[in-house]
DNA sequence: TACGGTGGAAATACAGTGTATCGACATGAG
DNA sequence: CTCATGTCGATACACTGTATTTCCACCGTA
């Protein structure tokens, strides 16, 4: 093995920082879902060994936390609407759009406390929008209720999206029967109310359905703030 | 190696069925969370080889689906209350209690469509409780909105529970500052509304908070059904 | 009774995972 | 020029889900 056979050693290890790591992880997750994110693959994208990452994070879950916080940066609205209702509405819709852009977010949302800088900033601006409209406890209850709603709704929407995609069924077919198994079950007659809902229900646009439910919840909140 | 050294072969492989498999998996998950559920460990509990399970399920996710459906059997109320509002309330609370009994449920809830027999039965009885109170689309929107709420709320509650447990902080300490990091962040003064909420908010019981938010959402639904 | 065939269980194998440990090496200090 | 230091990557380990192969008890037939 002469010099000529041996490649030059790499100049220096590529400089790394959390931002680059998280960006690589997010890209991986956007392409192949959360399961496509492995420390080895993230590191490989950055031309580094896997162990290198442990200087910046100490566990894979922490990487997920950073990824979520990175998305919260997208969610944080540029300037806060003055109206509390509009503020909550915008938050919900922005979160939903981010989750549709990064479907893996649905798997993580609410799964760990969001204590990163952007997560805190989102909480702060949300609470600020409601500040003074009622006692603190009512305000918190309001924010938590609305968050619970849109967290749950987003999760379900993304889940349905994936299931639909997995069957390869057309949108309307899916909506009609959610695949052959459910069709069979409904045919047994043991689920009349469900069957009625599935067959007689008109197809509603996911965004519209999300928005409608949201307005209902906002109405409820409004009633309590007044 | 004479006969005397060789142990008798086991009588016959233990008979297996999905019920026993799922029970073992649930037990494992109850003890150590979802990550403690591996096909090898489940099989070991049943004195079987890991591959044996693939006769009953074809993927680990399917095992999770079965586990969730097993819990839906707990959730399904014995007899349905006549009042639609009570029906939804009971569903929400029973789901919550099941999730507190099996915390791993919070990780799975809403993560995959619940198409198992018990899941369908829960949907059926829920829809039946609202049947005729409004047009189908409104009814579905109502159910989905309430489900989205309690799904999200349960997920957050369990997440908080775990975080609290992980820090080893006392309940009140946790409530006050959610650990040293948040305390530090709040001290920077960059999150005044959040700080106010954390420090001035009175401690509210998780169940009460869940129930209150739920009633708000039910109010909203009631307004639309009328 | 002997013999294949067959079906299902188990062993083995494989490609991957997160993470601990350790050796080597480039860099900065004396 | 030498030595300590700290960081990076290779190696290692225990484990994962799952595909493939091997094996063996059973059964119907000759």
Tab-separated table of C-alpha atoms (C1' of nucleotides) in Angstrom:
chain	number	residue	atom	x	y	z
A	1	UNK	CA	0.000	0.000	0.000
A	2	UNK	CA	1.959	3.002	-1.273
A	3	UNK	CA	1.122	6.620	-0.684
A	4	UNK	CA	-0.498	6.719	-4.051
A	5	UNK	CA	-3.052	4.165	-3.041
A	6	UNK	CA	-3.945	5.891	0.162
A	7	UNK	CA	-6.409	8.765	-0.102
A	8	UNK	CA	-5.592	12.038	1.527
A	9	UNK	CA	-7.156	12.319	4.931
A	10	UNK	CA	-10.131	14.657	5.047
A	11	UNK	CA	-9.066	18.231	5.600
A	12	UNK	CA	-10.746	18.598	8.936
A	13	UNK	CA	-13.968	17.312	10.272
A	14	UNK	CA	-16.851	19.367	8.992
A	15	UNK	CA	-17.881	21.901	11.581
A	16	UNK	CA	-21.143	21.011	13.208
A	17	UNK	CA	-23.776	22.715	15.240
A	18	UNK	CA	-27.235	21.876	16.422
A	19	UNK	CA	-28.823	23.843	13.654
A	20	UNK	CA	-27.175	21.774	10.953
A	21	UNK	CA	-27.918	18.559	12.802
A	22	UNK	CA	-31.546	19.405	13.242
A	23	UNK	CA	-31.866	20.524	9.638
A	24	UNK	CA	-30.498	17.195	8.475
A	25	UNK	CA	-32.829	15.291	10.774
A	26	UNK	CA	-35.830	17.293	9.625
A	27	UNK	CA	-34.952	16.682	5.995
A	28	UNK	CA	-34.697	12.971	6.644
A	29	UNK	CA	-38.012	12.932	8.489
A	30	UNK	CA	-39.727	14.933	5.765
A	31	UNK	CA	-38.582	12.397	3.210
A	32	UNK	CA	-39.204	9.164	5.024
A	33	UNK	CA	-41.044	9.826	8.252
A	34	UNK	CA	-39.752	9.612	11.771
A	35	UNK	CA	-38.558	6.061	11.353
A	36	UNK	CA	-36.145	7.241	8.679
A	37	UNK	CA	-34.353	9.329	11.263
A	38	UNK	CA	-31.494	7.389	12.747
A	39	UNK	CA	-28.459	8.898	14.343
A	40	UNK	CA	-26.299	7.117	11.827
A	41	UNK	CA	-28.172	8.543	8.877
A	42	UNK	CA	-28.293	12.026	10.295
A	43	UNK	CA	-24.578	11.909	10.930
A	44	UNK	CA	-23.911	10.497	7.477
A	45	UNK	CA	-25.685	13.465	5.904
A	46	UNK	CA	-23.196	15.666	7.666
A	47	UNK	CA	-20.194	13.523	6.769
A	48	UNK	CA	-19.642	12.677	10.377
A	49	UNK	CA	-19.577	9.593	12.516
A	50	UNK	CA	-22.654	8.806	14.583
A	51	UNK	CA	-20.922	9.378	17.889
A	52	UNK	CA	-20.106	12.898	16.885
A	53	UNK	CA	-23.710	13.881	17.503
A	54	UNK	CA	-23.459	13.048	21.157
A	55	UNK	CA	-21.531	16.218	21.668
A	56	UNK	CA	-24.641	18.144	20.767
A	57	UNK	CA	-27.422	15.956	22.037
A	58	UNK	CA	-27.288	13.261	24.623
A	59	UNK	CA	-30.176	11.146	23.476
A	60	UNK	CA	-32.235	10.582	20.388
A	61	UNK	CA	-35.306	11.977	22.079
A	62	UNK	CA	-33.476	15.228	22.528
A	63	UNK	CA	-32.966	15.346	18.798
A	64	UNK	CA	-36.712	14.971	18.392
A	65	UNK	CA	-37.243	17.776	20.869
A	66	UNK	CA	-34.978	19.999	18.815
A	67	UNK	CA	-36.814	19.063	15.651
A	68	UNK	CA	-40.134	19.965	17.174
A	69	UNK	CA	-38.777	23.239	18.424
A	70	UNK	CA	-37.482	23.998	14.959
A	71	UNK	CA	-41.000	23.600	13.618
A	72	UNK	CA	-42.345	25.840	16.350
A	73	UNK	CA	-40.221	28.528	14.760
A	74	UNK	CA	-42.354	28.150	11.624
A	75	UNK	CA	-45.495	28.170	13.671
A	76	UNK	CA	-44.753	31.305	15.624
A	77	UNK	CA	-46.706	33.955	13.749
A	78	UNK	CA	-44.840	37.002	12.545
A	79	UNK	CA	-46.944	39.498	14.340
A	80	UNK	CA	-49.620	38.666	16.773
A	81	UNK	CA	-53.184	39.619	15.910
A	82	UNK	CA	-54.733	41.850	18.537
A	83	UNK	CA	-57.898	39.807	18.750
A	84	UNK	CA	-57.530	36.844	21.084
A	85	UNK	CA	-59.798	34.737	18.976
A	86	UNK	CA	-57.871	35.424	15.852
A	87	UNK	CA	-54.669	34.672	17.724
A	88	UNK	CA	-55.850	31.223	18.744
A	89	UNK	CA	-57.266	30.581	15.315
A	90	UNK	CA	-54.029	31.494	13.614
A	91	UNK	CA	-52.045	29.352	16.014
A	92	UNK	CA	-54.231	26.352	15.302
A	93	UNK	CA	-54.098	26.758	11.560
A	94	UNK	CA	-50.397	27.413	11.470
A	95	UNK	CA	-49.780	24.332	13.565
A	96	UNK	CA	-51.935	22.307	11.243
A	97	UNK	CA	-50.166	23.548	8.159
A	98	UNK	CA	-46.810	22.774	9.687
A	99	UNK	CA	-47.992	19.281	10.491
A	100	UNK	CA	-49.073	18.793	6.899
A	101	UNK	CA	-45.699	20.035	5.728
A	102	UNK	CA	-43.919	17.805	8.253
A	103	UNK	CA	-46.211	14.902	8.868
A	104	UNK	CA	-43.909	13.455	11.502
A	105	UNK	CA	-44.856	16.404	13.672
A	106	UNK	CA	-48.186	14.721	14.270
A	107	UNK	CA	-46.346	11.821	15.901
A	108	UNK	CA	-44.490	14.131	18.229
A	109	UNK	CA	-47.034	16.849	18.999
A	110	UNK	CA	-47.998	16.655	22.600
A	111	UNK	CA	-45.774	13.676	23.161
A	112	UNK	CA	-43.192	15.654	25.080
A	113	UNK	CA	-43.340	19.005	26.801
A	114	UNK	CA	-42.360	21.767	24.388
A	115	UNK	CA	-39.828	23.669	26.447
A	116	UNK	CA	-37.509	24.829	23.698
A	117	UNK	CA	-37.132	28.535	22.979
A	118	UNK	CA	-39.610	28.547	20.131
A	119	UNK	CA	-42.098	26.409	21.974
A	120	UNK	CA	-41.944	28.775	24.906
A	121	UNK	CA	-42.254	31.728	22.574
A	122	UNK	CA	-45.412	30.259	21.096
A	123	UNK	CA	-46.846	29.725	24.568
A	124	UNK	CA	-45.886	33.211	25.546
A	125	UNK	CA	-47.470	34.920	22.588
A	126	UNK	CA	-50.597	32.828	22.960
A	127	UNK	CA	-51.000	33.623	26.613
A	128	UNK	CA	-50.222	37.250	25.942
A	129	UNK	CA	-53.076	37.376	23.465
A	130	UNK	CA	-55.509	36.326	26.163
A	131	UNK	CA	-53.935	38.241	28.987
A	132	UNK	CA	-56.349	40.228	31.044
A	133	UNK	CA	-59.489	38.824	29.462
A	134	UNK	CA	-60.198	36.745	32.525
A	135	UNK	CA	-58.441	35.406	35.582
A	136	UNK	CA	-55.276	33.481	34.878
A	137	UNK	CA	-56.806	30.107	35.540
A	138	UNK	CA	-59.610	30.633	33.081
A	139	UNK	CA	-57.157	31.878	30.495
A	140	UNK	CA	-54.986	28.825	30.900
A	141	UNK	CA	-57.957	26.548	30.691
A	142	UNK	CA	-58.937	28.278	27.491
A	143	UNK	CA	-55.536	27.878	25.908
A	144	UNK	CA	-55.254	24.284	26.989
A	145	UNK	CA	-58.683	23.400	25.721
A	146	UNK	CA	-58.055	24.887	22.318
A	147	UNK	CA	-54.624	23.267	22.149
A	148	UNK	CA	-56.044	19.921	23.113
A	149	UNK	CA	-58.579	20.244	20.339
A	150	UNK	CA	-56.217	21.086	17.553
A	151	UNK	CA	-53.567	18.664	18.726
A	152	UNK	CA	-56.046	15.839	18.639
A	153	UNK	CA	-57.630	16.938	15.399
A	154	UNK	CA	-54.295	17.242	13.634
A	155	UNK	CA	-53.224	13.849	14.806
A	156	UNK	CA	-56.368	12.261	13.520
A	157	UNK	CA	-56.184	14.051	10.214
A	158	UNK	CA	-52.636	12.947	9.542
A	159	UNK	CA	-53.454	9.416	10.628
A	160	UNK	CA	-56.357	9.282	8.209
A	161	UNK	CA	-54.203	10.749	5.481
A	162	UNK	CA	-51.660	8.009	5.926
A	163	UNK	CA	-54.226	5.258	6.063
A	164	UNK	CA	-55.854	6.530	2.924
A	165	UNK	CA	-52.505	6.728	1.204
A	166	UNK	CA	-51.599	3.229	2.336
A	167	UNK	CA	-54.666	1.613	0.807
A	168	UNK	CA	-54.155	3.306	-2.502
A	169	UNK	CA	-57.867	3.933	-2.596
A	170	UNK	CA	-59.226	7.042	-4.162
A	171	UNK	CA	-60.288	9.744	-1.821
A	172	UNK	CA	-63.994	9.166	-2.247
A	173	UNK	CA	-63.750	5.407	-2.007
A	174	UNK	CA	-61.804	5.779	1.194
A	175	UNK	CA	-64.301	8.170	2.599
A	176	UNK	CA	-67.107	5.796	1.703
A	177	UNK	CA	-65.837	2.744	3.446
A	178	UNK	CA	-62.334	3.109	4.815
A	179	UNK	CA	-61.193	-0.002	3.078
A	180	UNK	CA	-62.601	-3.458	2.507
A	181	UNK	CA	-62.467	-4.546	6.122
A	182	UNK	CA	-64.741	-1.802	7.353
A	183	UNK	CA	-67.013	-2.300	4.380
A	184	UNK	CA	-67.412	-5.917	5.429
A	185	UNK	CA	-68.026	-5.007	9.031
A	186	UNK	CA	-70.662	-2.470	8.106
A	187	UNK	CA	-72.329	-5.051	5.899
A	188	UNK	CA	-72.918	-7.251	8.918
A	189	UNK	CA	-75.510	-4.792	10.129
A	190	UNK	CA	-74.037	-4.716	13.601
A	191	UNK	CA	-73.079	-1.065	13.251
A	192	UNK	CA	-76.135	0.686	11.883
A	193	UNK	CA	-75.361	4.166	13.139
A	194	UNK	CA	-71.809	3.890	11.899
A	195	UNK	CA	-72.979	2.600	8.543
A	196	UNK	CA	-75.374	5.463	8.198
A	197	UNK	CA	-72.649	7.934	9.020
A	198	UNK	CA	-70.231	6.426	6.554
A	199	UNK	CA	-72.674	6.050	3.687
A	200	UNK	CA	-74.936	9.034	4.171
A	201	UNK	CA	-72.349	11.477	5.374
A	202	UNK	CA	-71.266	13.924	2.706
A	203	UNK	CA	-67.592	14.223	2.107
A	204	UNK	CA	-66.250	17.206	3.951
A	205	UNK	CA	-62.976	18.854	3.228
A	206	UNK	CA	-60.449	18.172	5.985
A	207	UNK	CA	-59.517	21.802	6.392
A	208	UNK	CA	-63.114	22.885	6.585
A	209	UNK	CA	-63.887	20.224	9.139
A	210	UNK	CA	-60.891	21.288	11.189
A	211	UNK	CA	-61.926	24.913	10.965
A	212	UNK	CA	-65.506	24.213	11.914
A	213	UNK	CA	-64.622	22.236	15.009
A	214	UNK	CA	-62.174	24.942	15.926
A	215	UNK	CA	-64.810	27.644	15.702
A	216	UNK	CA	-67.086	25.620	17.946
A	217	UNK	CA	-64.389	25.353	20.543
A	218	UNK	CA	-63.590	29.039	20.195
A	219	UNK	CA	-67.252	29.811	20.730
A	220	UNK	CA	-67.183	27.819	23.930
A	221	UNK	CA	-64.108	29.684	25.078
A	222	UNK	CA	-65.649	33.017	24.196
A	223	UNK	CA	-68.658	32.205	26.342
A	224	UNK	CA	-66.400	31.653	29.334
A	225	UNK	CA	-64.202	34.664	28.808
A	226	UNK	CA	-67.152	36.980	28.666
B	1	UNK	CA	-24.478	-37.822	25.734
B	2	UNK	CA	-26.762	-40.538	26.998
B	3	UNK	CA	-30.522	-40.370	27.269
B	4	UNK	CA	-30.110	-39.624	30.924
B	5	UNK	CA	-28.328	-36.400	30.191
B	6	UNK	CA	-30.824	-35.223	27.662
B	7	UNK	CA	-33.923	-33.542	29.044
B	8	UNK	CA	-37.289	-34.670	27.874
B	9	UNK	CA	-38.558	-32.521	25.031
B	10	UNK	CA	-41.369	-30.164	25.984
B	11	UNK	CA	-44.746	-31.834	25.803
B	12	UNK	CA	-46.078	-29.797	22.963
B	13	UNK	CA	-45.765	-26.134	22.135
B	14	UNK	CA	-48.064	-24.065	24.287
B	15	UNK	CA	-51.267	-23.304	22.443
B	16	UNK	CA	-51.489	-19.686	21.469
B	17	UNK	CA	-54.113	-17.257	20.350
B	18	UNK	CA	-54.326	-13.554	19.809
B	19	UNK	CA	-55.952	-13.005	23.140
B	20	UNK	CA	-53.047	-14.482	25.055
B	21	UNK	CA	-50.534	-12.660	22.906
B	22	UNK	CA	-52.235	-9.334	23.395
B	23	UNK	CA	-52.595	-9.910	27.115
B	24	UNK	CA	-48.873	-10.555	27.389
B	25	UNK	CA	-48.066	-7.472	25.360
B	26	UNK	CA	-50.386	-5.313	27.433
B	27	UNK	CA	-48.834	-6.600	30.632
B	28	UNK	CA	-45.388	-5.794	29.339
B	29	UNK	CA	-46.463	-2.321	28.267
B	30	UNK	CA	-48.156	-1.647	31.584
B	31	UNK	CA	-44.952	-2.513	33.378
B	32	UNK	CA	-42.391	-0.796	31.212
B	33	UNK	CA	-44.108	1.326	28.618
B	34	UNK	CA	-44.380	0.731	24.921
B	35	UNK	CA	-40.645	0.439	24.487
B	36	UNK	CA	-40.674	-2.599	26.740
B	37	UNK	CA	-42.824	-4.409	24.217
B	38	UNK	CA	-40.665	-6.395	21.855
B	39	UNK	CA	-41.787	-9.416	19.930
B	40	UNK	CA	-39.087	-11.444	21.591
B	41	UNK	CA	-40.221	-10.508	25.060
B	42	UNK	CA	-43.872	-11.054	24.317
B	43	UNK	CA	-43.087	-14.462	22.889
B	44	UNK	CA	-40.863	-15.306	25.839
B	45	UNK	CA	-43.732	-14.635	28.220
B	46	UNK	CA	-45.659	-17.275	26.364
B	47	UNK	CA	-42.786	-19.723	26.227
B	48	UNK	CA	-42.632	-19.440	22.494
B	49	UNK	CA	-40.139	-18.360	19.898
B	50	UNK	CA	-40.491	-14.876	18.451
B	51	UNK	CA	-41.381	-16.100	14.991
B	52	UNK	CA	-44.331	-17.949	16.348
B	53	UNK	CA	-46.169	-14.667	16.699
B	54	UNK	CA	-46.113	-14.070	12.999
B	55	UNK	CA	-48.808	-16.639	12.598
B	56	UNK	CA	-51.142	-14.327	14.480
B	57	UNK	CA	-49.930	-10.911	13.473
B	58	UNK	CA	-47.890	-9.916	10.505
B	59	UNK	CA	-46.268	-6.839	11.888
B	60	UNK	CA	-45.516	-5.242	15.194
B	61	UNK	CA	-47.862	-2.383	14.439
B	62	UNK	CA	-50.657	-4.884	14.163
B	63	UNK	CA	-49.864	-6.017	17.667
B	64	UNK	CA	-50.231	-2.433	18.798
B	65	UNK	CA	-53.550	-2.235	16.999
B	66	UNK	CA	-54.734	-5.297	18.861
B	67	UNK	CA	-53.573	-3.831	22.152
B	68	UNK	CA	-55.481	-0.650	21.530
B	69	UNK	CA	-58.570	-2.572	20.592
B	70	UNK	CA	-58.259	-4.583	23.776
B	71	UNK	CA	-58.381	-1.358	25.742
B	72	UNK	CA	-61.393	-0.199	23.786
B	73	UNK	CA	-63.149	-3.162	25.312
B	74	UNK	CA	-62.577	-1.566	28.707
B	75	UNK	CA	-63.721	1.776	27.428
B	76	UNK	CA	-66.963	0.584	25.919
B	77	UNK	CA	-69.511	1.434	28.588
B	78	UNK	CA	-71.756	-1.322	29.796
B	79	UNK	CA	-74.979	0.341	28.945
B	80	UNK	CA	-75.275	3.505	27.051
B	81	UNK	CA	-76.786	6.513	28.810
B	82	UNK	CA	-79.779	7.846	26.968
B	83	UNK	CA	-78.592	11.426	27.107
B	84	UNK	CA	-76.201	12.229	24.263
B	85	UNK	CA	-74.243	14.580	26.448
B	86	UNK	CA	-73.803	12.043	29.168
B	87	UNK	CA	-72.773	9.497	26.551
B	88	UNK	CA	-69.981	11.690	25.250
B	89	UNK	CA	-68.951	12.635	28.745
B	90	UNK	CA	-68.741	9.039	29.843
B	91	UNK	CA	-66.780	8.090	26.751
B	92	UNK	CA	-64.269	10.829	27.406
B	93	UNK	CA	-63.823	9.974	31.044
B	94	UNK	CA	-63.591	6.269	30.460
B	95	UNK	CA	-60.982	6.818	27.795
B	96	UNK	CA	-59.035	9.014	30.153
B	97	UNK	CA	-59.170	6.490	32.943
B	98	UNK	CA	-58.012	3.741	30.631
B	99	UNK	CA	-55.129	5.899	29.516
B	100	UNK	CA	-54.124	6.464	33.127
B	101	UNK	CA	-54.319	2.734	33.740
B	102	UNK	CA	-52.343	2.023	30.565
B	103	UNK	CA	-50.218	5.044	29.976
B	104	UNK	CA	-48.888	3.671	26.719
B	105	UNK	CA	-52.364	4.185	25.314
B	106	UNK	CA	-51.621	7.883	25.164
B	107	UNK	CA	-48.812	7.152	22.723
B	108	UNK	CA	-51.097	5.178	20.461
B	109	UNK	CA	-54.411	7.026	20.719
B	110	UNK	CA	-55.203	8.608	17.426
B	111	UNK	CA	-51.999	7.330	15.918
B	112	UNK	CA	-53.743	4.684	13.843
B	113	UNK	CA	-57.332	4.254	12.769
B	114	UNK	CA	-59.231	2.203	15.357
B	115	UNK	CA	-60.920	-0.353	13.147
B	116	UNK	CA	-60.935	-3.321	15.490
B	117	UNK	CA	-64.231	-4.750	16.729
B	118	UNK	CA	-64.168	-2.865	20.002
B	119	UNK	CA	-63.064	0.357	18.395
B	120	UNK	CA	-65.918	0.093	15.935
B	121	UNK	CA	-68.312	-0.751	18.734
B	122	UNK	CA	-67.287	2.391	20.579
B	123	UNK	CA	-67.830	4.466	17.463
B	124	UNK	CA	-71.153	2.810	16.894
B	125	UNK	CA	-72.483	3.405	20.358
B	126	UNK	CA	-71.258	6.975	20.326
B	127	UNK	CA	-72.885	7.758	17.030
B	128	UNK	CA	-76.016	5.985	18.115
B	129	UNK	CA	-76.241	8.262	21.130
B	130	UNK	CA	-76.341	11.305	18.868
B	131	UNK	CA	-78.413	9.777	16.135
B	132	UNK	CA	-81.257	11.928	14.978
B	133	UNK	CA	-80.288	14.993	16.954
B	134	UNK	CA	-79.132	16.724	13.821
B	135	UNK	CA	-78.114	15.904	10.267
B	136	UNK	CA	-75.427	13.257	9.959
B	137	UNK	CA	-72.691	15.692	9.072
B	138	UNK	CA	-73.284	17.802	12.130
B	139	UNK	CA	-73.383	14.729	14.306
B	140	UNK	CA	-70.089	13.506	12.941
B	141	UNK	CA	-68.530	16.881	13.396
B	142	UNK	CA	-69.715	16.841	16.975
B	143	UNK	CA	-68.232	13.438	17.715
B	144	UNK	CA	-64.984	14.271	16.007
B	145	UNK	CA	-64.630	17.547	17.816
B	146	UNK	CA	-65.183	16.004	21.207
B	147	UNK	CA	-62.848	13.129	20.379
B	148	UNK	CA	-60.187	15.507	19.185
B	149	UNK	CA	-60.451	17.365	22.448
B	150	UNK	CA	-60.139	14.450	24.780
B	151	UNK	CA	-57.511	12.738	22.676
B	152	UNK	CA	-55.340	15.810	22.817
B	153	UNK	CA	-56.059	16.485	26.461
B	154	UNK	CA	-55.230	12.951	27.507
B	155	UNK	CA	-52.018	12.989	25.570
B	156	UNK	CA	-50.919	16.186	27.222
B	157	UNK	CA	-51.880	14.996	30.674
B	158	UNK	CA	-49.900	11.784	30.362
B	159	UNK	CA	-46.960	13.647	28.909
B	160	UNK	CA	-46.945	16.038	31.835
B	161	UNK	CA	-47.282	13.172	34.242
B	162	UNK	CA	-44.214	11.515	32.821
B	163	UNK	CA	-42.191	14.683	32.777
B	164	UNK	CA	-43.089	15.377	36.358
B	165	UNK	CA	-42.183	11.851	37.333
B	166	UNK	CA	-38.882	12.080	35.469
B	167	UNK	CA	-37.709	15.154	37.323
B	168	UNK	CA	-38.505	13.687	40.687
B	169	UNK	CA	-39.859	17.044	41.667
B	170	UNK	CA	-42.807	17.275	43.986
B	171	UNK	CA	-46.117	18.003	42.391
B	172	UNK	CA	-46.258	21.588	43.508
B	173	UNK	CA	-42.680	22.343	42.575
B	174	UNK	CA	-43.289	20.959	39.139
B	175	UNK	CA	-46.417	22.970	38.757
B	176	UNK	CA	-44.554	26.070	39.807
B	177	UNK	CA	-41.758	25.951	37.348
B	178	UNK	CA	-41.637	22.727	35.335
B	179	UNK	CA	-38.063	22.163	36.280
B	180	UNK	CA	-34.963	24.295	36.510
B	181	UNK	CA	-34.674	25.051	32.840
B	182	UNK	CA	-38.041	26.712	32.606
B	183	UNK	CA	-37.427	28.505	35.859
B	184	UNK	CA	-34.302	29.994	34.330
B	185	UNK	CA	-36.066	30.932	31.136
B	186	UNK	CA	-38.858	32.632	33.011
B	187	UNK	CA	-36.313	34.516	35.068
B	188	UNK	CA	-34.984	36.145	31.911
B	189	UNK	CA	-38.150	38.190	31.715
B	190	UNK	CA	-38.642	37.327	28.072
B	191	UNK	CA	-41.837	35.437	28.811
B	192	UNK	CA	-43.889	37.680	31.074
B	193	UNK	CA	-47.296	36.250	30.286
B	194	UNK	CA	-46.003	32.732	30.671
B	195	UNK	CA	-44.313	33.617	33.942
B	196	UNK	CA	-47.482	35.108	35.247
B	197	UNK	CA	-49.416	32.014	34.289
B	198	UNK	CA	-46.921	29.695	35.895
B	199	UNK	CA	-46.485	31.649	39.108
B	200	UNK	CA	-49.921	33.122	39.630
B	201	UNK	CA	-51.946	30.202	38.345
B	202	UNK	CA	-53.466	28.134	41.080
B	203	UNK	CA	-52.817	24.454	40.967
B	204	UNK	CA	-55.734	22.710	39.372
B	205	UNK	CA	-56.440	19.059	39.635
B	206	UNK	CA	-55.826	17.281	36.340
B	207	UNK	CA	-59.164	15.543	36.332
B	208	UNK	CA	-61.026	18.717	37.100
B	209	UNK	CA	-59.202	20.562	34.372
B	210	UNK	CA	-60.009	17.782	31.935
B	211	UNK	CA	-63.638	17.794	32.958
B	212	UNK	CA	-63.963	21.548	32.708
B	213	UNK	CA	-62.530	21.719	29.204
B	214	UNK	CA	-64.768	18.848	28.249
B	215	UNK	CA	-67.869	20.638	29.474
B	216	UNK	CA	-66.920	23.677	27.465
B	217	UNK	CA	-66.629	21.624	24.347
B	218	UNK	CA	-69.895	19.856	25.121
B	219	UNK	CA	-71.536	23.235	25.516
B	220	UNK	CA	-70.302	24.208	22.105
B	221	UNK	CA	-71.656	20.992	20.640
B	222	UNK	CA	-74.984	21.477	22.379
B	223	UNK	CA	-75.316	24.891	20.826
B	224	UNK	CA	-74.950	23.377	17.355
B	225	UNK	CA	-77.203	20.432	17.902
B	226	UNK	CA	-80.046	22.619	19.041
C	1	DT	C1'	-45.186	-51.563	10.245
C	2	DA	C1'	-42.493	-48.619	7.253
C	3	DC	C1'	-42.415	-44.449	4.606
C	4	DG	C1'	-42.687	-40.085	2.618
C	5	DG	C1'	-45.018	-35.856	2.512
C	6	DT	C1'	-46.555	-31.857	5.014
C	7	DG	C1'	-47.335	-28.218	8.043
C	8	DG	C1'	-45.861	-25.575	11.578
C	9	DA	C1'	-42.390	-24.326	15.127
C	10	DA	C1'	-37.914	-22.993	16.066
C	11	DA	C1'	-33.226	-21.803	15.007
C	12	DT	C1'	-30.521	-19.107	12.466
C	13	DA	C1'	-29.475	-15.091	9.890
C	14	DC	C1'	-29.479	-10.266	8.530
C	15	DA	C1'	-29.535	-5.575	8.492
C	16	DG	C1'	-30.334	-2.260	11.240
C	17	DT	C1'	-30.852	0.451	15.894
C	18	DG	C1'	-29.125	3.553	20.139
C	19	DT	C1'	-25.379	4.176	22.812
C	20	DA	C1'	-20.705	3.024	25.813
C	21	DT	C1'	-16.044	2.564	25.436
C	22	DC	C1'	-11.552	3.068	23.751
C	23	DG	C1'	-7.681	4.139	20.818
C	24	DA	C1'	-5.605	7.468	17.929
C	25	DC	C1'	-4.476	11.714	16.459
C	26	DA	C1'	-4.385	16.764	15.594
C	27	DT	C1'	-3.863	20.762	18.235
C	28	DG	C1'	-2.193	23.953	21.698
C	29	DA	C1'	0.958	24.794	25.803
C	30	DG	C1'	5.374	24.691	27.898
D	1	DC	C1'	10.435	19.451	20.360
D	2	DT	C1'	7.702	17.274	23.710
D	3	DC	C1'	3.815	16.395	26.199
D	4	DA	C1'	-0.950	16.896	27.803
D	5	DT	C1'	-5.628	17.513	26.202
D	6	DG	C1'	-9.642	17.026	24.184
D	7	DT	C1'	-12.201	15.619	20.379
D	8	DC	C1'	-13.388	12.326	16.649
D	9	DG	C1'	-14.152	7.979	14.735
D	10	DA	C1'	-13.802	2.965	15.040
D	11	DT	C1'	-15.228	-0.666	17.472
D	12	DA	C1'	-18.273	-3.086	20.388
D	13	DC	C1'	-22.577	-4.515	22.608
D	14	DA	C1'	-27.035	-5.648	23.351
D	15	DC	C1'	-31.045	-5.450	21.137
D	16	DT	C1'	-34.589	-4.705	17.546
D	17	DG	C1'	-38.115	-6.479	13.630
D	18	DT	C1'	-38.411	-9.734	10.351
D	19	DA	C1'	-36.920	-13.279	6.257
D	20	DT	C1'	-35.221	-17.628	5.504
D	21	DT	C1'	-33.902	-22.063	6.496
D	22	DT	C1'	-33.884	-26.192	9.154
D	23	DC	C1'	-35.973	-29.576	11.567
D	24	DC	C1'	-39.200	-32.635	13.433
D	25	DA	C1'	-43.757	-34.525	14.933
D	26	DC	C1'	-47.601	-35.885	12.879
D	27	DC	C1'	-50.643	-38.076	9.330
D	28	DG	C1'	-52.303	-40.730	5.433
D	29	DT	C1'	-50.887	-44.216	2.554
D	30	DA	C1'	-48.570	-48.497	0.988
